[in-house]
XYZ file of C-alpha atoms in Angstrom:
665
model
C 95.961 -110.303 -105.427
C 92.185 -110.861 -105.259
C 89.991 -110.628 -102.218
C 88.566 -113.902 -100.978
C 85.176 -114.226 -99.367
C 85.246 -114.126 -95.579
C 83.657 -116.893 -93.534
C 81.312 -116.211 -90.628
C 81.175 -118.176 -87.402
C 78.314 -120.232 -88.808
C 80.308 -121.257 -91.860
C 78.399 -118.952 -94.236
C 80.343 -116.984 -96.801
C 79.926 -113.235 -97.108
C 81.183 -110.755 -99.674
C 84.487 -109.008 -98.919
C 84.253 -105.434 -97.721
C 86.283 -103.820 -100.509
C 83.498 -103.719 -103.176
C 81.638 -101.050 -101.144
C 83.829 -98.286 -102.492
C 83.008 -99.394 -106.033
C 79.305 -99.567 -105.242
C 79.412 -96.018 -103.852
C 81.287 -94.843 -106.945
C 78.697 -96.503 -109.170
C 75.831 -94.817 -107.290
C 77.466 -91.383 -107.642
C 78.170 -91.952 -111.336
C 74.553 -92.996 -111.952
C 73.371 -89.953 -109.994
C 75.391 -87.530 -112.123
C 74.333 -89.245 -115.350
C 70.621 -89.105 -114.497
C 70.985 -85.507 -113.239
C 72.142 -84.372 -116.680
C 68.766 -85.311 -118.132
C 66.361 -84.431 -115.292
C 67.955 -81.426 -113.586
C 65.552 -78.721 -112.449
C 62.521 -81.004 -112.165
C 60.624 -81.765 -108.956
C 62.981 -79.683 -106.792
C 60.302 -78.156 -104.515
C 61.672 -74.620 -104.719
C 60.332 -72.233 -102.083
C 61.055 -68.520 -101.817
C 62.326 -66.883 -98.664
C 58.947 -65.378 -97.737
C 56.820 -68.178 -99.193
C 54.924 -70.435 -96.832
C 53.453 -73.868 -97.411
C 50.042 -74.895 -95.994
C 51.908 -76.734 -93.235
C 53.771 -73.556 -92.245
C 50.484 -71.658 -92.140
C 48.934 -74.334 -89.920
C 51.933 -74.139 -87.592
C 51.447 -70.369 -87.435
C 47.800 -70.897 -86.533
C 48.733 -73.448 -83.868
C 51.269 -70.997 -82.444
C 48.598 -68.321 -82.220
C 46.271 -70.743 -80.432
C 49.018 -71.494 -77.909
C 49.683 -67.776 -77.403
C 45.996 -67.042 -76.909
C 45.465 -69.887 -74.429
C 48.455 -69.063 -72.285
C 46.364 -67.394 -69.567
C 43.367 -69.725 -69.433
C 44.573 -73.212 -70.336
C 45.156 -75.342 -67.172
C 48.364 -76.792 -68.625
C 49.847 -73.288 -68.786
C 48.168 -71.893 -65.686
C 49.213 -74.645 -63.295
C 52.360 -76.049 -64.882
C 54.206 -74.094 -67.590
C 53.625 -70.640 -66.110
C 54.852 -71.759 -62.682
C 58.004 -73.227 -64.204
C 58.590 -70.048 -66.187
C 58.022 -67.918 -63.093
C 60.408 -70.034 -61.024
C 63.163 -69.938 -63.648
C 62.762 -66.214 -64.270
C 62.926 -65.551 -60.527
C 65.975 -67.804 -60.108
C 67.917 -65.994 -62.806
C 66.695 -62.592 -61.617
C 67.807 -63.400 -58.067
C 71.356 -64.236 -59.169
C 71.392 -61.114 -61.337
C 70.286 -59.085 -58.307
C 73.267 -60.425 -56.392
C 75.996 -59.720 -58.932
C 74.871 -57.771 -62.019
C 71.687 -55.675 -61.791
C 70.393 -52.930 -59.448
C 68.068 -54.566 -56.930
C 66.284 -54.299 -53.594
C 65.996 -50.529 -53.953
C 69.736 -50.126 -54.515
C 71.260 -48.449 -57.599
C 73.802 -51.271 -57.747
C 73.834 -55.065 -57.202
C 74.060 -56.557 -53.732
C 77.668 -57.591 -54.347
C 79.787 -55.201 -56.387
C 82.656 -55.954 -58.706
C 85.282 -56.189 -55.954
C 83.192 -58.695 -54.022
C 82.504 -60.839 -57.088
C 86.177 -60.925 -58.045
C 87.098 -61.806 -54.472
C 84.514 -64.595 -54.156
C 85.557 -66.108 -57.486
C 89.228 -65.925 -56.513
C 88.533 -67.482 -53.114
C 86.647 -70.378 -54.708
C 89.536 -70.938 -57.119
C 92.059 -70.844 -54.265
C 90.126 -73.175 -51.950
C 89.148 -75.694 -54.614
C 92.145 -75.310 -56.889
C 95.519 -73.680 -56.298
C 97.255 -70.312 -56.210
C 97.988 -70.234 -59.933
C 94.339 -70.801 -60.828
C 93.295 -68.190 -58.248
C 95.539 -65.570 -59.892
C 94.116 -66.509 -63.317
C 90.581 -66.187 -61.941
C 91.223 -62.764 -60.424
C 92.771 -61.510 -63.668
C 90.000 -63.044 -65.765
C 87.154 -61.520 -63.761
C 88.883 -58.144 -63.621
C 89.234 -58.245 -67.411
C 85.435 -58.210 -67.789
C 85.396 -54.740 -66.298
C 88.478 -53.662 -68.218
C 86.747 -54.617 -71.464
C 83.763 -52.461 -70.473
C 81.480 -55.503 -70.241
C 81.099 -56.066 -66.514
C 77.292 -56.088 -66.381
C 76.967 -58.200 -69.561
C 79.533 -60.675 -68.240
C 77.761 -60.977 -64.904
C 74.442 -61.521 -66.699
C 76.042 -64.387 -68.622
C 77.535 -65.772 -65.419
C 74.206 -65.489 -63.589
C 72.322 -67.393 -66.279
C 75.110 -69.976 -66.496
C 75.170 -70.558 -62.730
C 71.387 -70.889 -62.527
C 71.325 -73.375 -65.412
C 74.294 -75.347 -64.041
C 72.713 -75.715 -60.603
C 69.464 -76.995 -62.128
C 71.365 -79.264 -64.536
C 73.363 -80.811 -61.699
C 70.296 -81.212 -59.475
C 68.725 -83.187 -62.309
C 71.810 -84.760 -63.852
C 73.681 -86.167 -60.870
C 70.714 -88.107 -59.371
C 69.795 -89.461 -62.810
C 73.453 -90.334 -63.393
C 73.598 -92.204 -60.095
C 70.415 -94.063 -61.043
C 71.862 -94.948 -64.453
C 75.056 -96.077 -62.735
C 73.350 -98.545 -60.403
C 70.549 -99.710 -62.730
C 71.319 -101.402 -66.041
C 67.690 -101.170 -67.072
C 67.481 -97.407 -66.540
C 70.863 -96.951 -68.232
C 69.591 -98.742 -71.356
C 66.450 -96.587 -71.244
C 68.169 -93.229 -70.831
C 71.111 -93.731 -73.218
C 69.118 -93.265 -76.485
C 67.496 -90.146 -75.002
C 70.894 -88.683 -74.152
C 72.210 -89.601 -77.595
C 69.326 -87.708 -79.178
C 69.762 -84.673 -76.912
C 73.473 -84.431 -77.672
C 73.082 -85.097 -81.387
C 70.424 -82.454 -81.963
C 72.007 -79.089 -82.913
C 71.674 -76.591 -80.083
C 70.090 -74.049 -82.399
C 66.847 -75.986 -82.733
C 66.099 -76.216 -79.008
C 65.215 -72.577 -78.940
C 62.251 -72.103 -81.285
C 59.788 -74.615 -79.763
C 60.670 -73.562 -76.219
C 59.631 -69.984 -76.907
C 56.125 -71.234 -77.712
C 55.717 -72.415 -74.133
C 58.060 -70.246 -72.058
C 58.185 -67.076 -74.202
C 61.462 -65.364 -74.973
C 63.720 -64.477 -72.092
C 65.628 -66.156 -69.248
C 63.129 -69.003 -68.701
C 63.378 -70.371 -72.249
C 67.141 -69.830 -72.221
C 67.475 -71.730 -68.939
C 65.381 -74.671 -70.143
C 67.352 -74.864 -73.396
C 70.612 -74.731 -71.458
C 69.512 -77.476 -69.079
C 68.509 -79.694 -72.007
C 71.973 -79.221 -73.497
C 74.042 -79.246 -70.304
C 72.406 -82.046 -68.282
C 73.423 -85.008 -70.526
C 77.178 -84.716 -69.769
C 76.407 -84.704 -66.036
C 74.220 -87.805 -66.382
C 76.650 -89.720 -68.590
C 79.815 -88.961 -66.664
C 78.223 -89.529 -63.254
C 76.890 -92.902 -64.428
C 80.337 -93.769 -65.761
C 81.963 -92.881 -62.432
C 79.475 -94.996 -60.477
C 79.979 -97.970 -62.807
C 83.772 -97.695 -62.645
C 83.882 -98.542 -58.928
C 85.685 -101.881 -58.684
C 83.383 -104.834 -57.923
C 85.814 -106.093 -55.274
C 85.337 -102.860 -53.328
C 81.572 -103.264 -53.439
C 81.840 -106.899 -52.391
C 84.017 -105.919 -49.417
C 81.435 -103.346 -48.328
C 78.572 -105.810 -48.745
C 80.415 -108.457 -46.743
C 80.567 -106.013 -43.828
C 76.775 -105.765 -43.851
C 76.371 -102.497 -45.747
C 72.968 -101.887 -47.321
C 72.539 -100.688 -50.908
C 72.091 -97.092 -49.688
C 75.175 -97.348 -47.472
C 77.213 -98.714 -50.371
C 76.044 -95.797 -52.478
C 76.748 -93.119 -49.858
C 79.927 -94.558 -48.338
C 81.577 -96.343 -51.261
C 80.255 -95.527 -54.733
C 79.855 -91.752 -54.466
C 83.150 -91.051 -52.642
C 85.099 -93.169 -55.136
C 83.280 -91.568 -58.062
C 83.850 -88.020 -56.804
C 86.740 -87.365 -59.185
C 84.694 -88.427 -62.200
C 81.654 -86.457 -61.053
C 83.773 -83.286 -60.905
C 84.745 -83.918 -64.526
C 81.009 -84.069 -65.250
C 80.544 -80.739 -63.486
C 83.285 -79.261 -65.665
C 81.639 -80.488 -68.856
C 78.230 -79.289 -67.677
C 79.582 -75.789 -67.025
C 81.246 -75.641 -70.443
C 78.078 -76.838 -72.178
C 75.958 -74.351 -70.232
C 78.187 -71.413 -71.143
C 78.084 -72.468 -74.790
C 74.298 -72.645 -74.810
C 73.790 -69.438 -72.820
C 75.569 -67.432 -75.508
C 73.486 -69.000 -78.295
C 70.296 -68.468 -76.277
C 70.767 -64.738 -76.790
C 68.725 -65.359 -79.942
C 65.692 -65.677 -77.652
C 66.584 -62.621 -75.593
C 68.787 -64.293 -73.001
C 70.776 -61.561 -71.231
C 74.529 -61.291 -71.369
C 77.468 -61.320 -73.713
C 75.734 -63.432 -76.348
C 73.278 -60.630 -77.032
C 76.180 -58.233 -77.591
C 77.791 -60.666 -80.040
C 74.550 -61.193 -81.985
C 73.866 -57.469 -82.319
C 77.434 -56.924 -83.512
C 77.207 -59.790 -86.015
C 73.926 -58.462 -87.399
C 75.542 -55.068 -88.054
C 78.898 -56.586 -89.115
C 80.582 -54.720 -86.241
C 83.617 -56.996 -85.933
C 85.284 -54.897 -83.209
C 82.346 -55.096 -80.810
C 81.811 -58.782 -81.601
C 85.475 -59.519 -80.910
C 85.425 -57.558 -77.656
C 82.428 -59.522 -76.355
C 83.771 -62.777 -77.797
C 87.034 -62.219 -75.944
C 85.110 -61.892 -72.673
C 83.281 -65.169 -73.432
C 86.589 -66.929 -74.121
C 88.089 -65.604 -70.891
C 85.062 -66.782 -68.912
C 85.246 -70.219 -70.540
C 88.959 -70.537 -69.748
C 88.509 -69.446 -66.127
C 85.575 -71.764 -65.441
C 87.358 -74.655 -67.150
C 90.594 -74.148 -65.229
C 88.854 -73.820 -61.850
C 86.833 -77.012 -62.231
C 89.788 -78.886 -63.750
C 91.985 -77.817 -60.840
C 89.302 -78.983 -58.411
C 89.303 -82.394 -60.086
C 93.089 -82.636 -59.897
C 93.001 -81.661 -56.235
C 90.506 -84.406 -55.441
C 92.705 -86.847 -57.379
C 95.788 -85.797 -55.415
C 94.036 -86.126 -52.065
C 92.634 -89.508 -53.105
C 96.085 -90.832 -53.967
C 97.635 -89.378 -50.808
C 94.994 -91.118 -48.718
C 94.620 -88.214 -46.312
C 94.873 -84.457 -46.199
C 98.222 -83.104 -45.061
C 98.280 -80.576 -42.268
C 94.557 -80.383 -41.419
C 95.162 -77.675 -38.827
C 97.081 -75.490 -41.235
C 94.450 -76.126 -43.894
C 91.649 -74.990 -41.596
C 93.568 -71.873 -40.640
C 94.155 -71.042 -44.299
C 90.482 -71.531 -45.116
C 89.499 -69.308 -42.207
C 91.844 -66.548 -43.345
C 90.564 -66.713 -46.926
C 86.931 -66.628 -45.810
C 87.564 -63.741 -43.429
C 89.314 -61.678 -46.111
C 86.563 -62.496 -48.593
C 83.909 -61.391 -46.129
C 85.616 -58.048 -45.585
C 85.943 -57.316 -49.307
C 82.360 -58.409 -50.009
C 81.181 -56.012 -47.283
C 83.174 -53.185 -48.847
C 81.681 -53.935 -52.272
C 78.203 -53.868 -50.746
C 78.775 -50.604 -48.897
C 80.995 -48.346 -51.017
C 80.403 -47.216 -54.587
C 84.086 -47.437 -55.570
C 84.068 -51.143 -54.699
C 80.644 -51.802 -56.212
C 80.758 -50.097 -59.625
C 83.697 -50.941 -61.849
C 85.604 -47.703 -62.544
C 84.718 -46.460 -66.013
C 87.990 -44.585 -66.452
C 89.879 -47.890 -66.925
C 87.611 -49.099 -69.720
C 89.831 -50.608 -72.412
C 86.937 -51.819 -74.547
C 86.978 -48.904 -77.034
C 90.696 -49.433 -77.658
C 90.136 -53.161 -78.274
C 87.270 -52.445 -80.655
C 89.208 -49.798 -82.573
C 92.268 -52.036 -82.757
C 90.247 -54.970 -84.082
C 88.443 -52.772 -86.601
C 91.790 -51.429 -87.803
C 93.213 -54.956 -88.034
C 90.119 -56.071 -89.936
C 90.435 -53.248 -92.440
C 94.141 -54.010 -92.874
C 93.437 -57.694 -93.415
C 90.670 -56.969 -95.892
C 92.917 -54.561 -97.812
C 96.122 -56.606 -97.758
C 94.914 -60.185 -97.583
C 91.952 -59.850 -99.916
C 93.821 -61.615 -102.715
C 94.483 -64.656 -100.523
C 91.130 -64.785 -98.759
C 89.344 -64.159 -102.043
C 91.280 -66.948 -103.728
C 90.448 -69.352 -100.925
C 86.803 -68.270 -100.899
C 86.538 -68.714 -104.663
C 88.240 -72.106 -104.514
C 85.788 -73.356 -101.919
C 82.799 -71.733 -103.640
C 83.486 -72.600 -107.277
C 85.556 -75.718 -106.772
C 83.483 -77.493 -104.117
C 80.340 -75.780 -102.899
C 78.702 -74.534 -106.093
C 79.012 -77.788 -108.078
C 77.854 -79.928 -105.189
C 75.052 -77.552 -104.254
C 73.878 -77.496 -107.864
C 73.898 -81.288 -107.945
C 71.784 -81.461 -104.789
C 69.394 -78.579 -105.376
C 68.780 -79.222 -109.097
C 68.243 -82.952 -108.699
C 64.652 -84.152 -108.382
C 63.713 -85.039 -104.847
C 63.115 -88.665 -105.779
C 66.619 -88.962 -107.230
C 68.228 -87.566 -104.071
C 66.090 -89.911 -101.986
C 67.170 -92.909 -104.056
C 70.852 -91.957 -103.782
C 70.764 -91.451 -100.012
C 68.837 -94.671 -99.437
C 71.417 -96.485 -101.588
C 74.233 -94.941 -99.506
C 72.511 -96.116 -96.327
C 72.125 -99.624 -97.732
C 75.778 -99.826 -98.752
C 77.288 -98.241 -95.628
C 74.867 -99.348 -92.920
C 71.966 -101.813 -92.600
C 68.257 -102.273 -93.221
C 67.234 -100.389 -90.071
C 69.237 -97.335 -91.135
C 67.736 -97.573 -94.627
C 64.263 -97.334 -93.100
C 65.327 -94.396 -90.894
C 66.820 -92.628 -93.919
C 63.666 -93.130 -95.975
C 61.498 -91.826 -93.123
C 63.728 -88.749 -92.669
C 63.627 -87.940 -96.372
C 59.837 -88.272 -96.393
C 59.661 -85.836 -93.457
C 61.803 -83.301 -95.320
C 59.324 -83.433 -98.189
C 56.355 -83.029 -95.847
C 58.001 -80.078 -94.053
C 58.133 -78.176 -97.343
C 61.801 -77.231 -96.971
C 63.407 -79.700 -99.326
C 65.585 -77.265 -101.255
C 66.757 -75.386 -98.154
C 67.596 -78.751 -96.617
C 69.666 -79.648 -99.672
C 71.542 -76.328 -99.486
C 72.314 -76.986 -95.816
C 73.297 -80.565 -96.632
C 75.665 -79.355 -99.359
C 77.390 -76.907 -96.986
C 77.570 -79.575 -94.292
C 79.162 -82.185 -96.533
C 81.651 -79.728 -98.078
C 82.693 -78.558 -94.606
C 82.987 -82.179 -93.463
C 85.329 -82.950 -96.361
C 87.549 -80.036 -95.311
C 87.380 -81.176 -91.681
C 88.538 -84.662 -92.615
C 91.403 -83.290 -94.727
C 92.622 -81.419 -91.644
C 91.720 -84.322 -89.362
C 93.750 -86.873 -91.278
C 96.701 -84.556 -91.933
C 97.125 -83.290 -88.369
C 95.880 -86.537 -86.812
C 98.573 -88.564 -88.555
C 101.180 -85.968 -87.601
C 100.118 -86.060 -83.953
C 99.747 -89.844 -83.904
C 103.282 -90.344 -85.180
C 104.989 -87.715 -83.007
C 104.699 -87.407 -79.231
C 106.239 -83.947 -79.358
C 103.680 -82.659 -81.846
C 100.902 -84.263 -79.806
C 102.046 -82.451 -76.648
C 102.150 -79.132 -78.511
C 98.931 -79.385 -80.512
C 96.564 -81.226 -78.169
C 96.291 -78.366 -75.582
C 95.370 -76.006 -78.431
C 92.668 -78.408 -79.598
C 91.379 -78.832 -76.041
C 91.188 -75.046 -75.615
C 89.377 -74.738 -78.944
C 86.717 -77.188 -77.821
C 85.923 -75.107 -74.737
C 84.979 -72.034 -76.784
C 81.310 -71.351 -77.590
C 80.482 -71.582 -81.323
C 79.719 -67.866 -81.669
C 83.329 -67.027 -80.903
C 84.578 -68.786 -84.032
C 82.438 -66.607 -86.269
C 83.998 -63.305 -85.222
C 87.580 -63.454 -86.617
C 86.429 -65.382 -89.705
C 83.755 -62.750 -90.345
C 86.480 -60.099 -90.215
C 88.540 -61.925 -92.843
C 85.892 -63.229 -95.231
C 82.858 -61.003 -94.671
C 79.269 -62.190 -94.379
C 79.106 -65.053 -96.895
C 78.187 -68.718 -96.814
C 81.887 -69.584 -97.026
C 82.326 -67.793 -93.694
C 79.914 -70.236 -92.098
C 81.704 -73.191 -93.699
C 85.121 -72.041 -92.487
C 83.744 -71.450 -88.976
C 82.241 -74.945 -89.049
C 85.590 -76.416 -90.085
C 87.418 -74.613 -87.278
C 84.750 -75.742 -84.790
C 84.681 -79.399 -85.865
C 88.331 -80.007 -86.725
C 89.612 -80.518 -83.139
C 87.443 -83.564 -82.470
C 88.299 -85.110 -85.862
C 92.015 -84.493 -85.374
C 92.087 -86.007 -81.878
C 90.098 -89.098 -82.850
C 92.323 -89.701 -85.879
C 95.480 -89.167 -83.827
C 94.317 -91.661 -81.206
C 93.534 -94.190 -83.940
C 96.943 -93.804 -85.590
C 98.668 -94.012 -82.219
C 96.737 -97.190 -81.459
C 98.033 -99.016 -84.559
C 99.837 -102.249 -83.714
C 103.542 -101.512 -83.028
C 104.487 -104.970 -84.271
C 102.792 -104.319 -87.619
C 104.603 -100.984 -87.942
C 107.920 -102.608 -87.048
C 107.338 -105.407 -89.541
C 106.532 -102.946 -92.317
C 109.609 -100.884 -91.456
C 111.784 -103.983 -91.487
C 110.359 -104.851 -94.917
C 111.676 -101.537 -96.253
C 108.510 -99.425 -96.226
C 109.060 -95.671 -96.329
C 107.110 -93.144 -94.248
C 104.373 -92.646 -96.851
C 103.886 -96.389 -97.224
C 103.736 -96.838 -93.442
C 101.018 -94.207 -93.194
C 98.895 -95.268 -96.170
C 99.380 -99.045 -96.034
C 99.618 -99.744 -92.299
C 98.642 -96.992 -89.863
C 95.620 -95.440 -91.607
C 94.084 -98.813 -92.575
C 94.475 -99.981 -88.975
C 92.929 -96.712 -87.767
C 90.001 -96.993 -90.189
C 87.377 -97.294 -87.449
C 88.767 -94.223 -85.656
C 88.817 -92.219 -88.900
C 85.236 -93.242 -89.653
C 84.193 -92.190 -86.152
C 86.034 -88.883 -86.671
C 84.018 -88.322 -89.852
C 80.789 -89.138 -87.989
C 81.496 -86.769 -85.113
C 82.904 -84.087 -87.382
C 79.759 -84.154 -89.494
C 77.506 -83.636 -86.460
C 79.657 -80.739 -85.226
C 79.632 -79.208 -88.695
C 75.859 -79.437 -88.991
C 75.443 -77.573 -85.702
C 77.828 -74.815 -86.764
C 76.587 -74.444 -90.337
C 73.170 -73.675 -88.895
C 74.617 -71.050 -86.537
C 76.274 -69.634 -89.637
C 72.810 -68.496 -90.712
C 73.658 -65.344 -88.782
C 76.480 -64.467 -91.188
C 75.067 -65.281 -94.593
C 74.869 -69.081 -94.654
C 71.180 -68.940 -95.595
C 69.001 -72.048 -96.000
C 67.717 -73.705 -92.813
C 69.820 -71.542 -90.500
C 68.370 -68.377 -91.958
C 64.855 -69.845 -91.754
C 65.275 -70.479 -88.031
C 66.698 -66.998 -87.357
C 63.930 -65.387 -89.424
C 61.364 -67.332 -87.417
C 62.658 -65.693 -84.232
C 62.481 -62.166 -85.605
C 59.409 -62.233 -87.908
C 56.137 -63.464 -86.473
C 54.672 -64.412 -89.848
C 57.653 -66.720 -90.474
C 57.430 -68.489 -87.122
C 55.849 -71.585 -88.660
C 58.563 -71.821 -91.277
C 61.235 -71.335 -88.620
C 59.805 -74.129 -86.475
C 59.611 -76.396 -89.520
C 63.238 -75.538 -90.321
C 64.251 -76.537 -86.794
C 62.563 -79.904 -87.265
C 64.277 -80.262 -90.659
C 67.651 -79.702 -89.011
C 66.890 -82.404 -86.458
C 65.790 -84.764 -89.234
C 68.990 -84.107 -91.194
C 71.061 -84.651 -88.070
C 69.332 -87.946 -87.244
C 69.735 -89.250 -90.786
C 73.396 -88.320 -91.096
C 74.205 -89.481 -87.566
C 72.597 -92.892 -88.087
C 74.368 -93.497 -91.395
C 77.804 -92.383 -90.199
C 77.603 -93.968 -86.741
C 76.491 -97.319 -88.129
C 79.212 -97.126 -90.776
C 81.742 -96.408 -87.996
C 80.560 -99.412 -85.959
C 80.686 -101.586 -89.059
C 84.228 -100.446 -89.842
C 85.249 -101.113 -86.233
C 83.758 -104.609 -86.326
C 85.500 -105.368 -89.609
C 88.792 -104.041 -88.266
C 88.536 -106.315 -85.228
C 87.484 -109.215 -87.452
C 90.512 -108.661 -89.669
C 92.762 -108.919 -86.645
């Protein structure tokens, strides 16, 4: 059977979509053939300590900024006030729950008071089960010997979340009621969420210095977009008939907003709060690279010294905090949903009495924690942290001794079978050849606009002087993305075809997506050591959940009638998957590849802490070595440029596949 040209609405004929795979194959074949003859030429190699003139100029500009910090009006009357406010905000919360303050040797509220307040919030906004989980989770911070570090992380997270919500919810409401503002803000949010979190940090330190202020700004940049998007979605989801009914009763626009839109969007807004908290916790741990206090700093120090036990101990505390915060906010959303469906609160008198009892008990325990040392300082004799660290170190040594054959075989397969050949092809190819290949890919998969964006991004990589490091990062990113899609398709098809498997696997994937990226590095570091493969495996583990879920949803959304028809025609399971379900889920699979690639890029860069090298190492080195600051800032820009280029190509390809899938139907 041969493909016939499709006909557009205007009667014009266009080429069928199937030749694209052959065009891509031809481009790759031509690339390899030309590479054989020109390898090693025009590769722009740059040593680890080498700097280009651009890097030196960035260093000089950084010094000018540092020297003008105390006399330039922009810093004196704007930046310095913001930094002072943010530092004071974080310090104030730390004074309440984590650090000695106000002339006291201990915080204002000791461990017993903090546990009680957190449990009371979980009980009043959630339910008894979540309250018990919260009490156990907060107590575990002390049991792990990380009470102060955990409270520092919580303090920075709370400060950033409050600021993010104060900014995000009003902007989300505005985007929900104004189409014009929504169109304006959407590309900005896309850019903020596409940019790897790692690269926020370096430029912020130029203006706000290292410490809580820079960490808070970076966290707000990362955590505010979910609040804006989800709030806008909730406002827009209010049924037009409800708004018309309110308007017919004479309500003004402000009354409709306050009495109709916001109350009906409350459930969705709470989901936005949940996502904002999760994003903030993720970013707070990464911001330890710029001296943000808390558990992230403990993890980074342990990773730098390859102390897997300490890294695991702190990572476990981060996971527990993420689970507790996620469960509390999720329970609050479910409670609002239940009350909304019930139409009224049952037993208001009993409810008020229960709230009064909880508040009274909380007040008593907070007073005790403020007054007595035993209730303020977590007892050191119940510190289980050393046992956890020793146990993890012993397990790591056992795994390295007994599983070395398997981990080594896997590492060598990935290194010699995938990474090394592809990295050699990218790094030994002349820059102009790589540019031609990527522009050709953009032309085949996307459109003219994306071709221009790709060409501009490639030109920027040349100008930044980090071409070869960018190619090394690109090689790791693409190899990890291939592995992500292998897992995504395999598990996605399994989940899409089986409700039972979906119910079992999806909660695990959801839990995995709540964990900060640093946490993934710890167990993988224990198994594989500090190598670039470690970063790739961590990236795969980090990105696989989103690819699996998107693929599963696409397979599940395949037309039942088409599946039934194929079954009736005698198709076996393999034929159903390859000939019916996956082709019908092509747009979802393409979107999974797009999202997986962006997640991988973010994690491969974080992997610079454990031997990934290239752009990730350049950024980390820029934080720690003043003479490499310019190169680190340039590397951050290179990461953004890579992300934009890859995101535009893959997203446009996904939209094109979706349009073709709908056209085929």
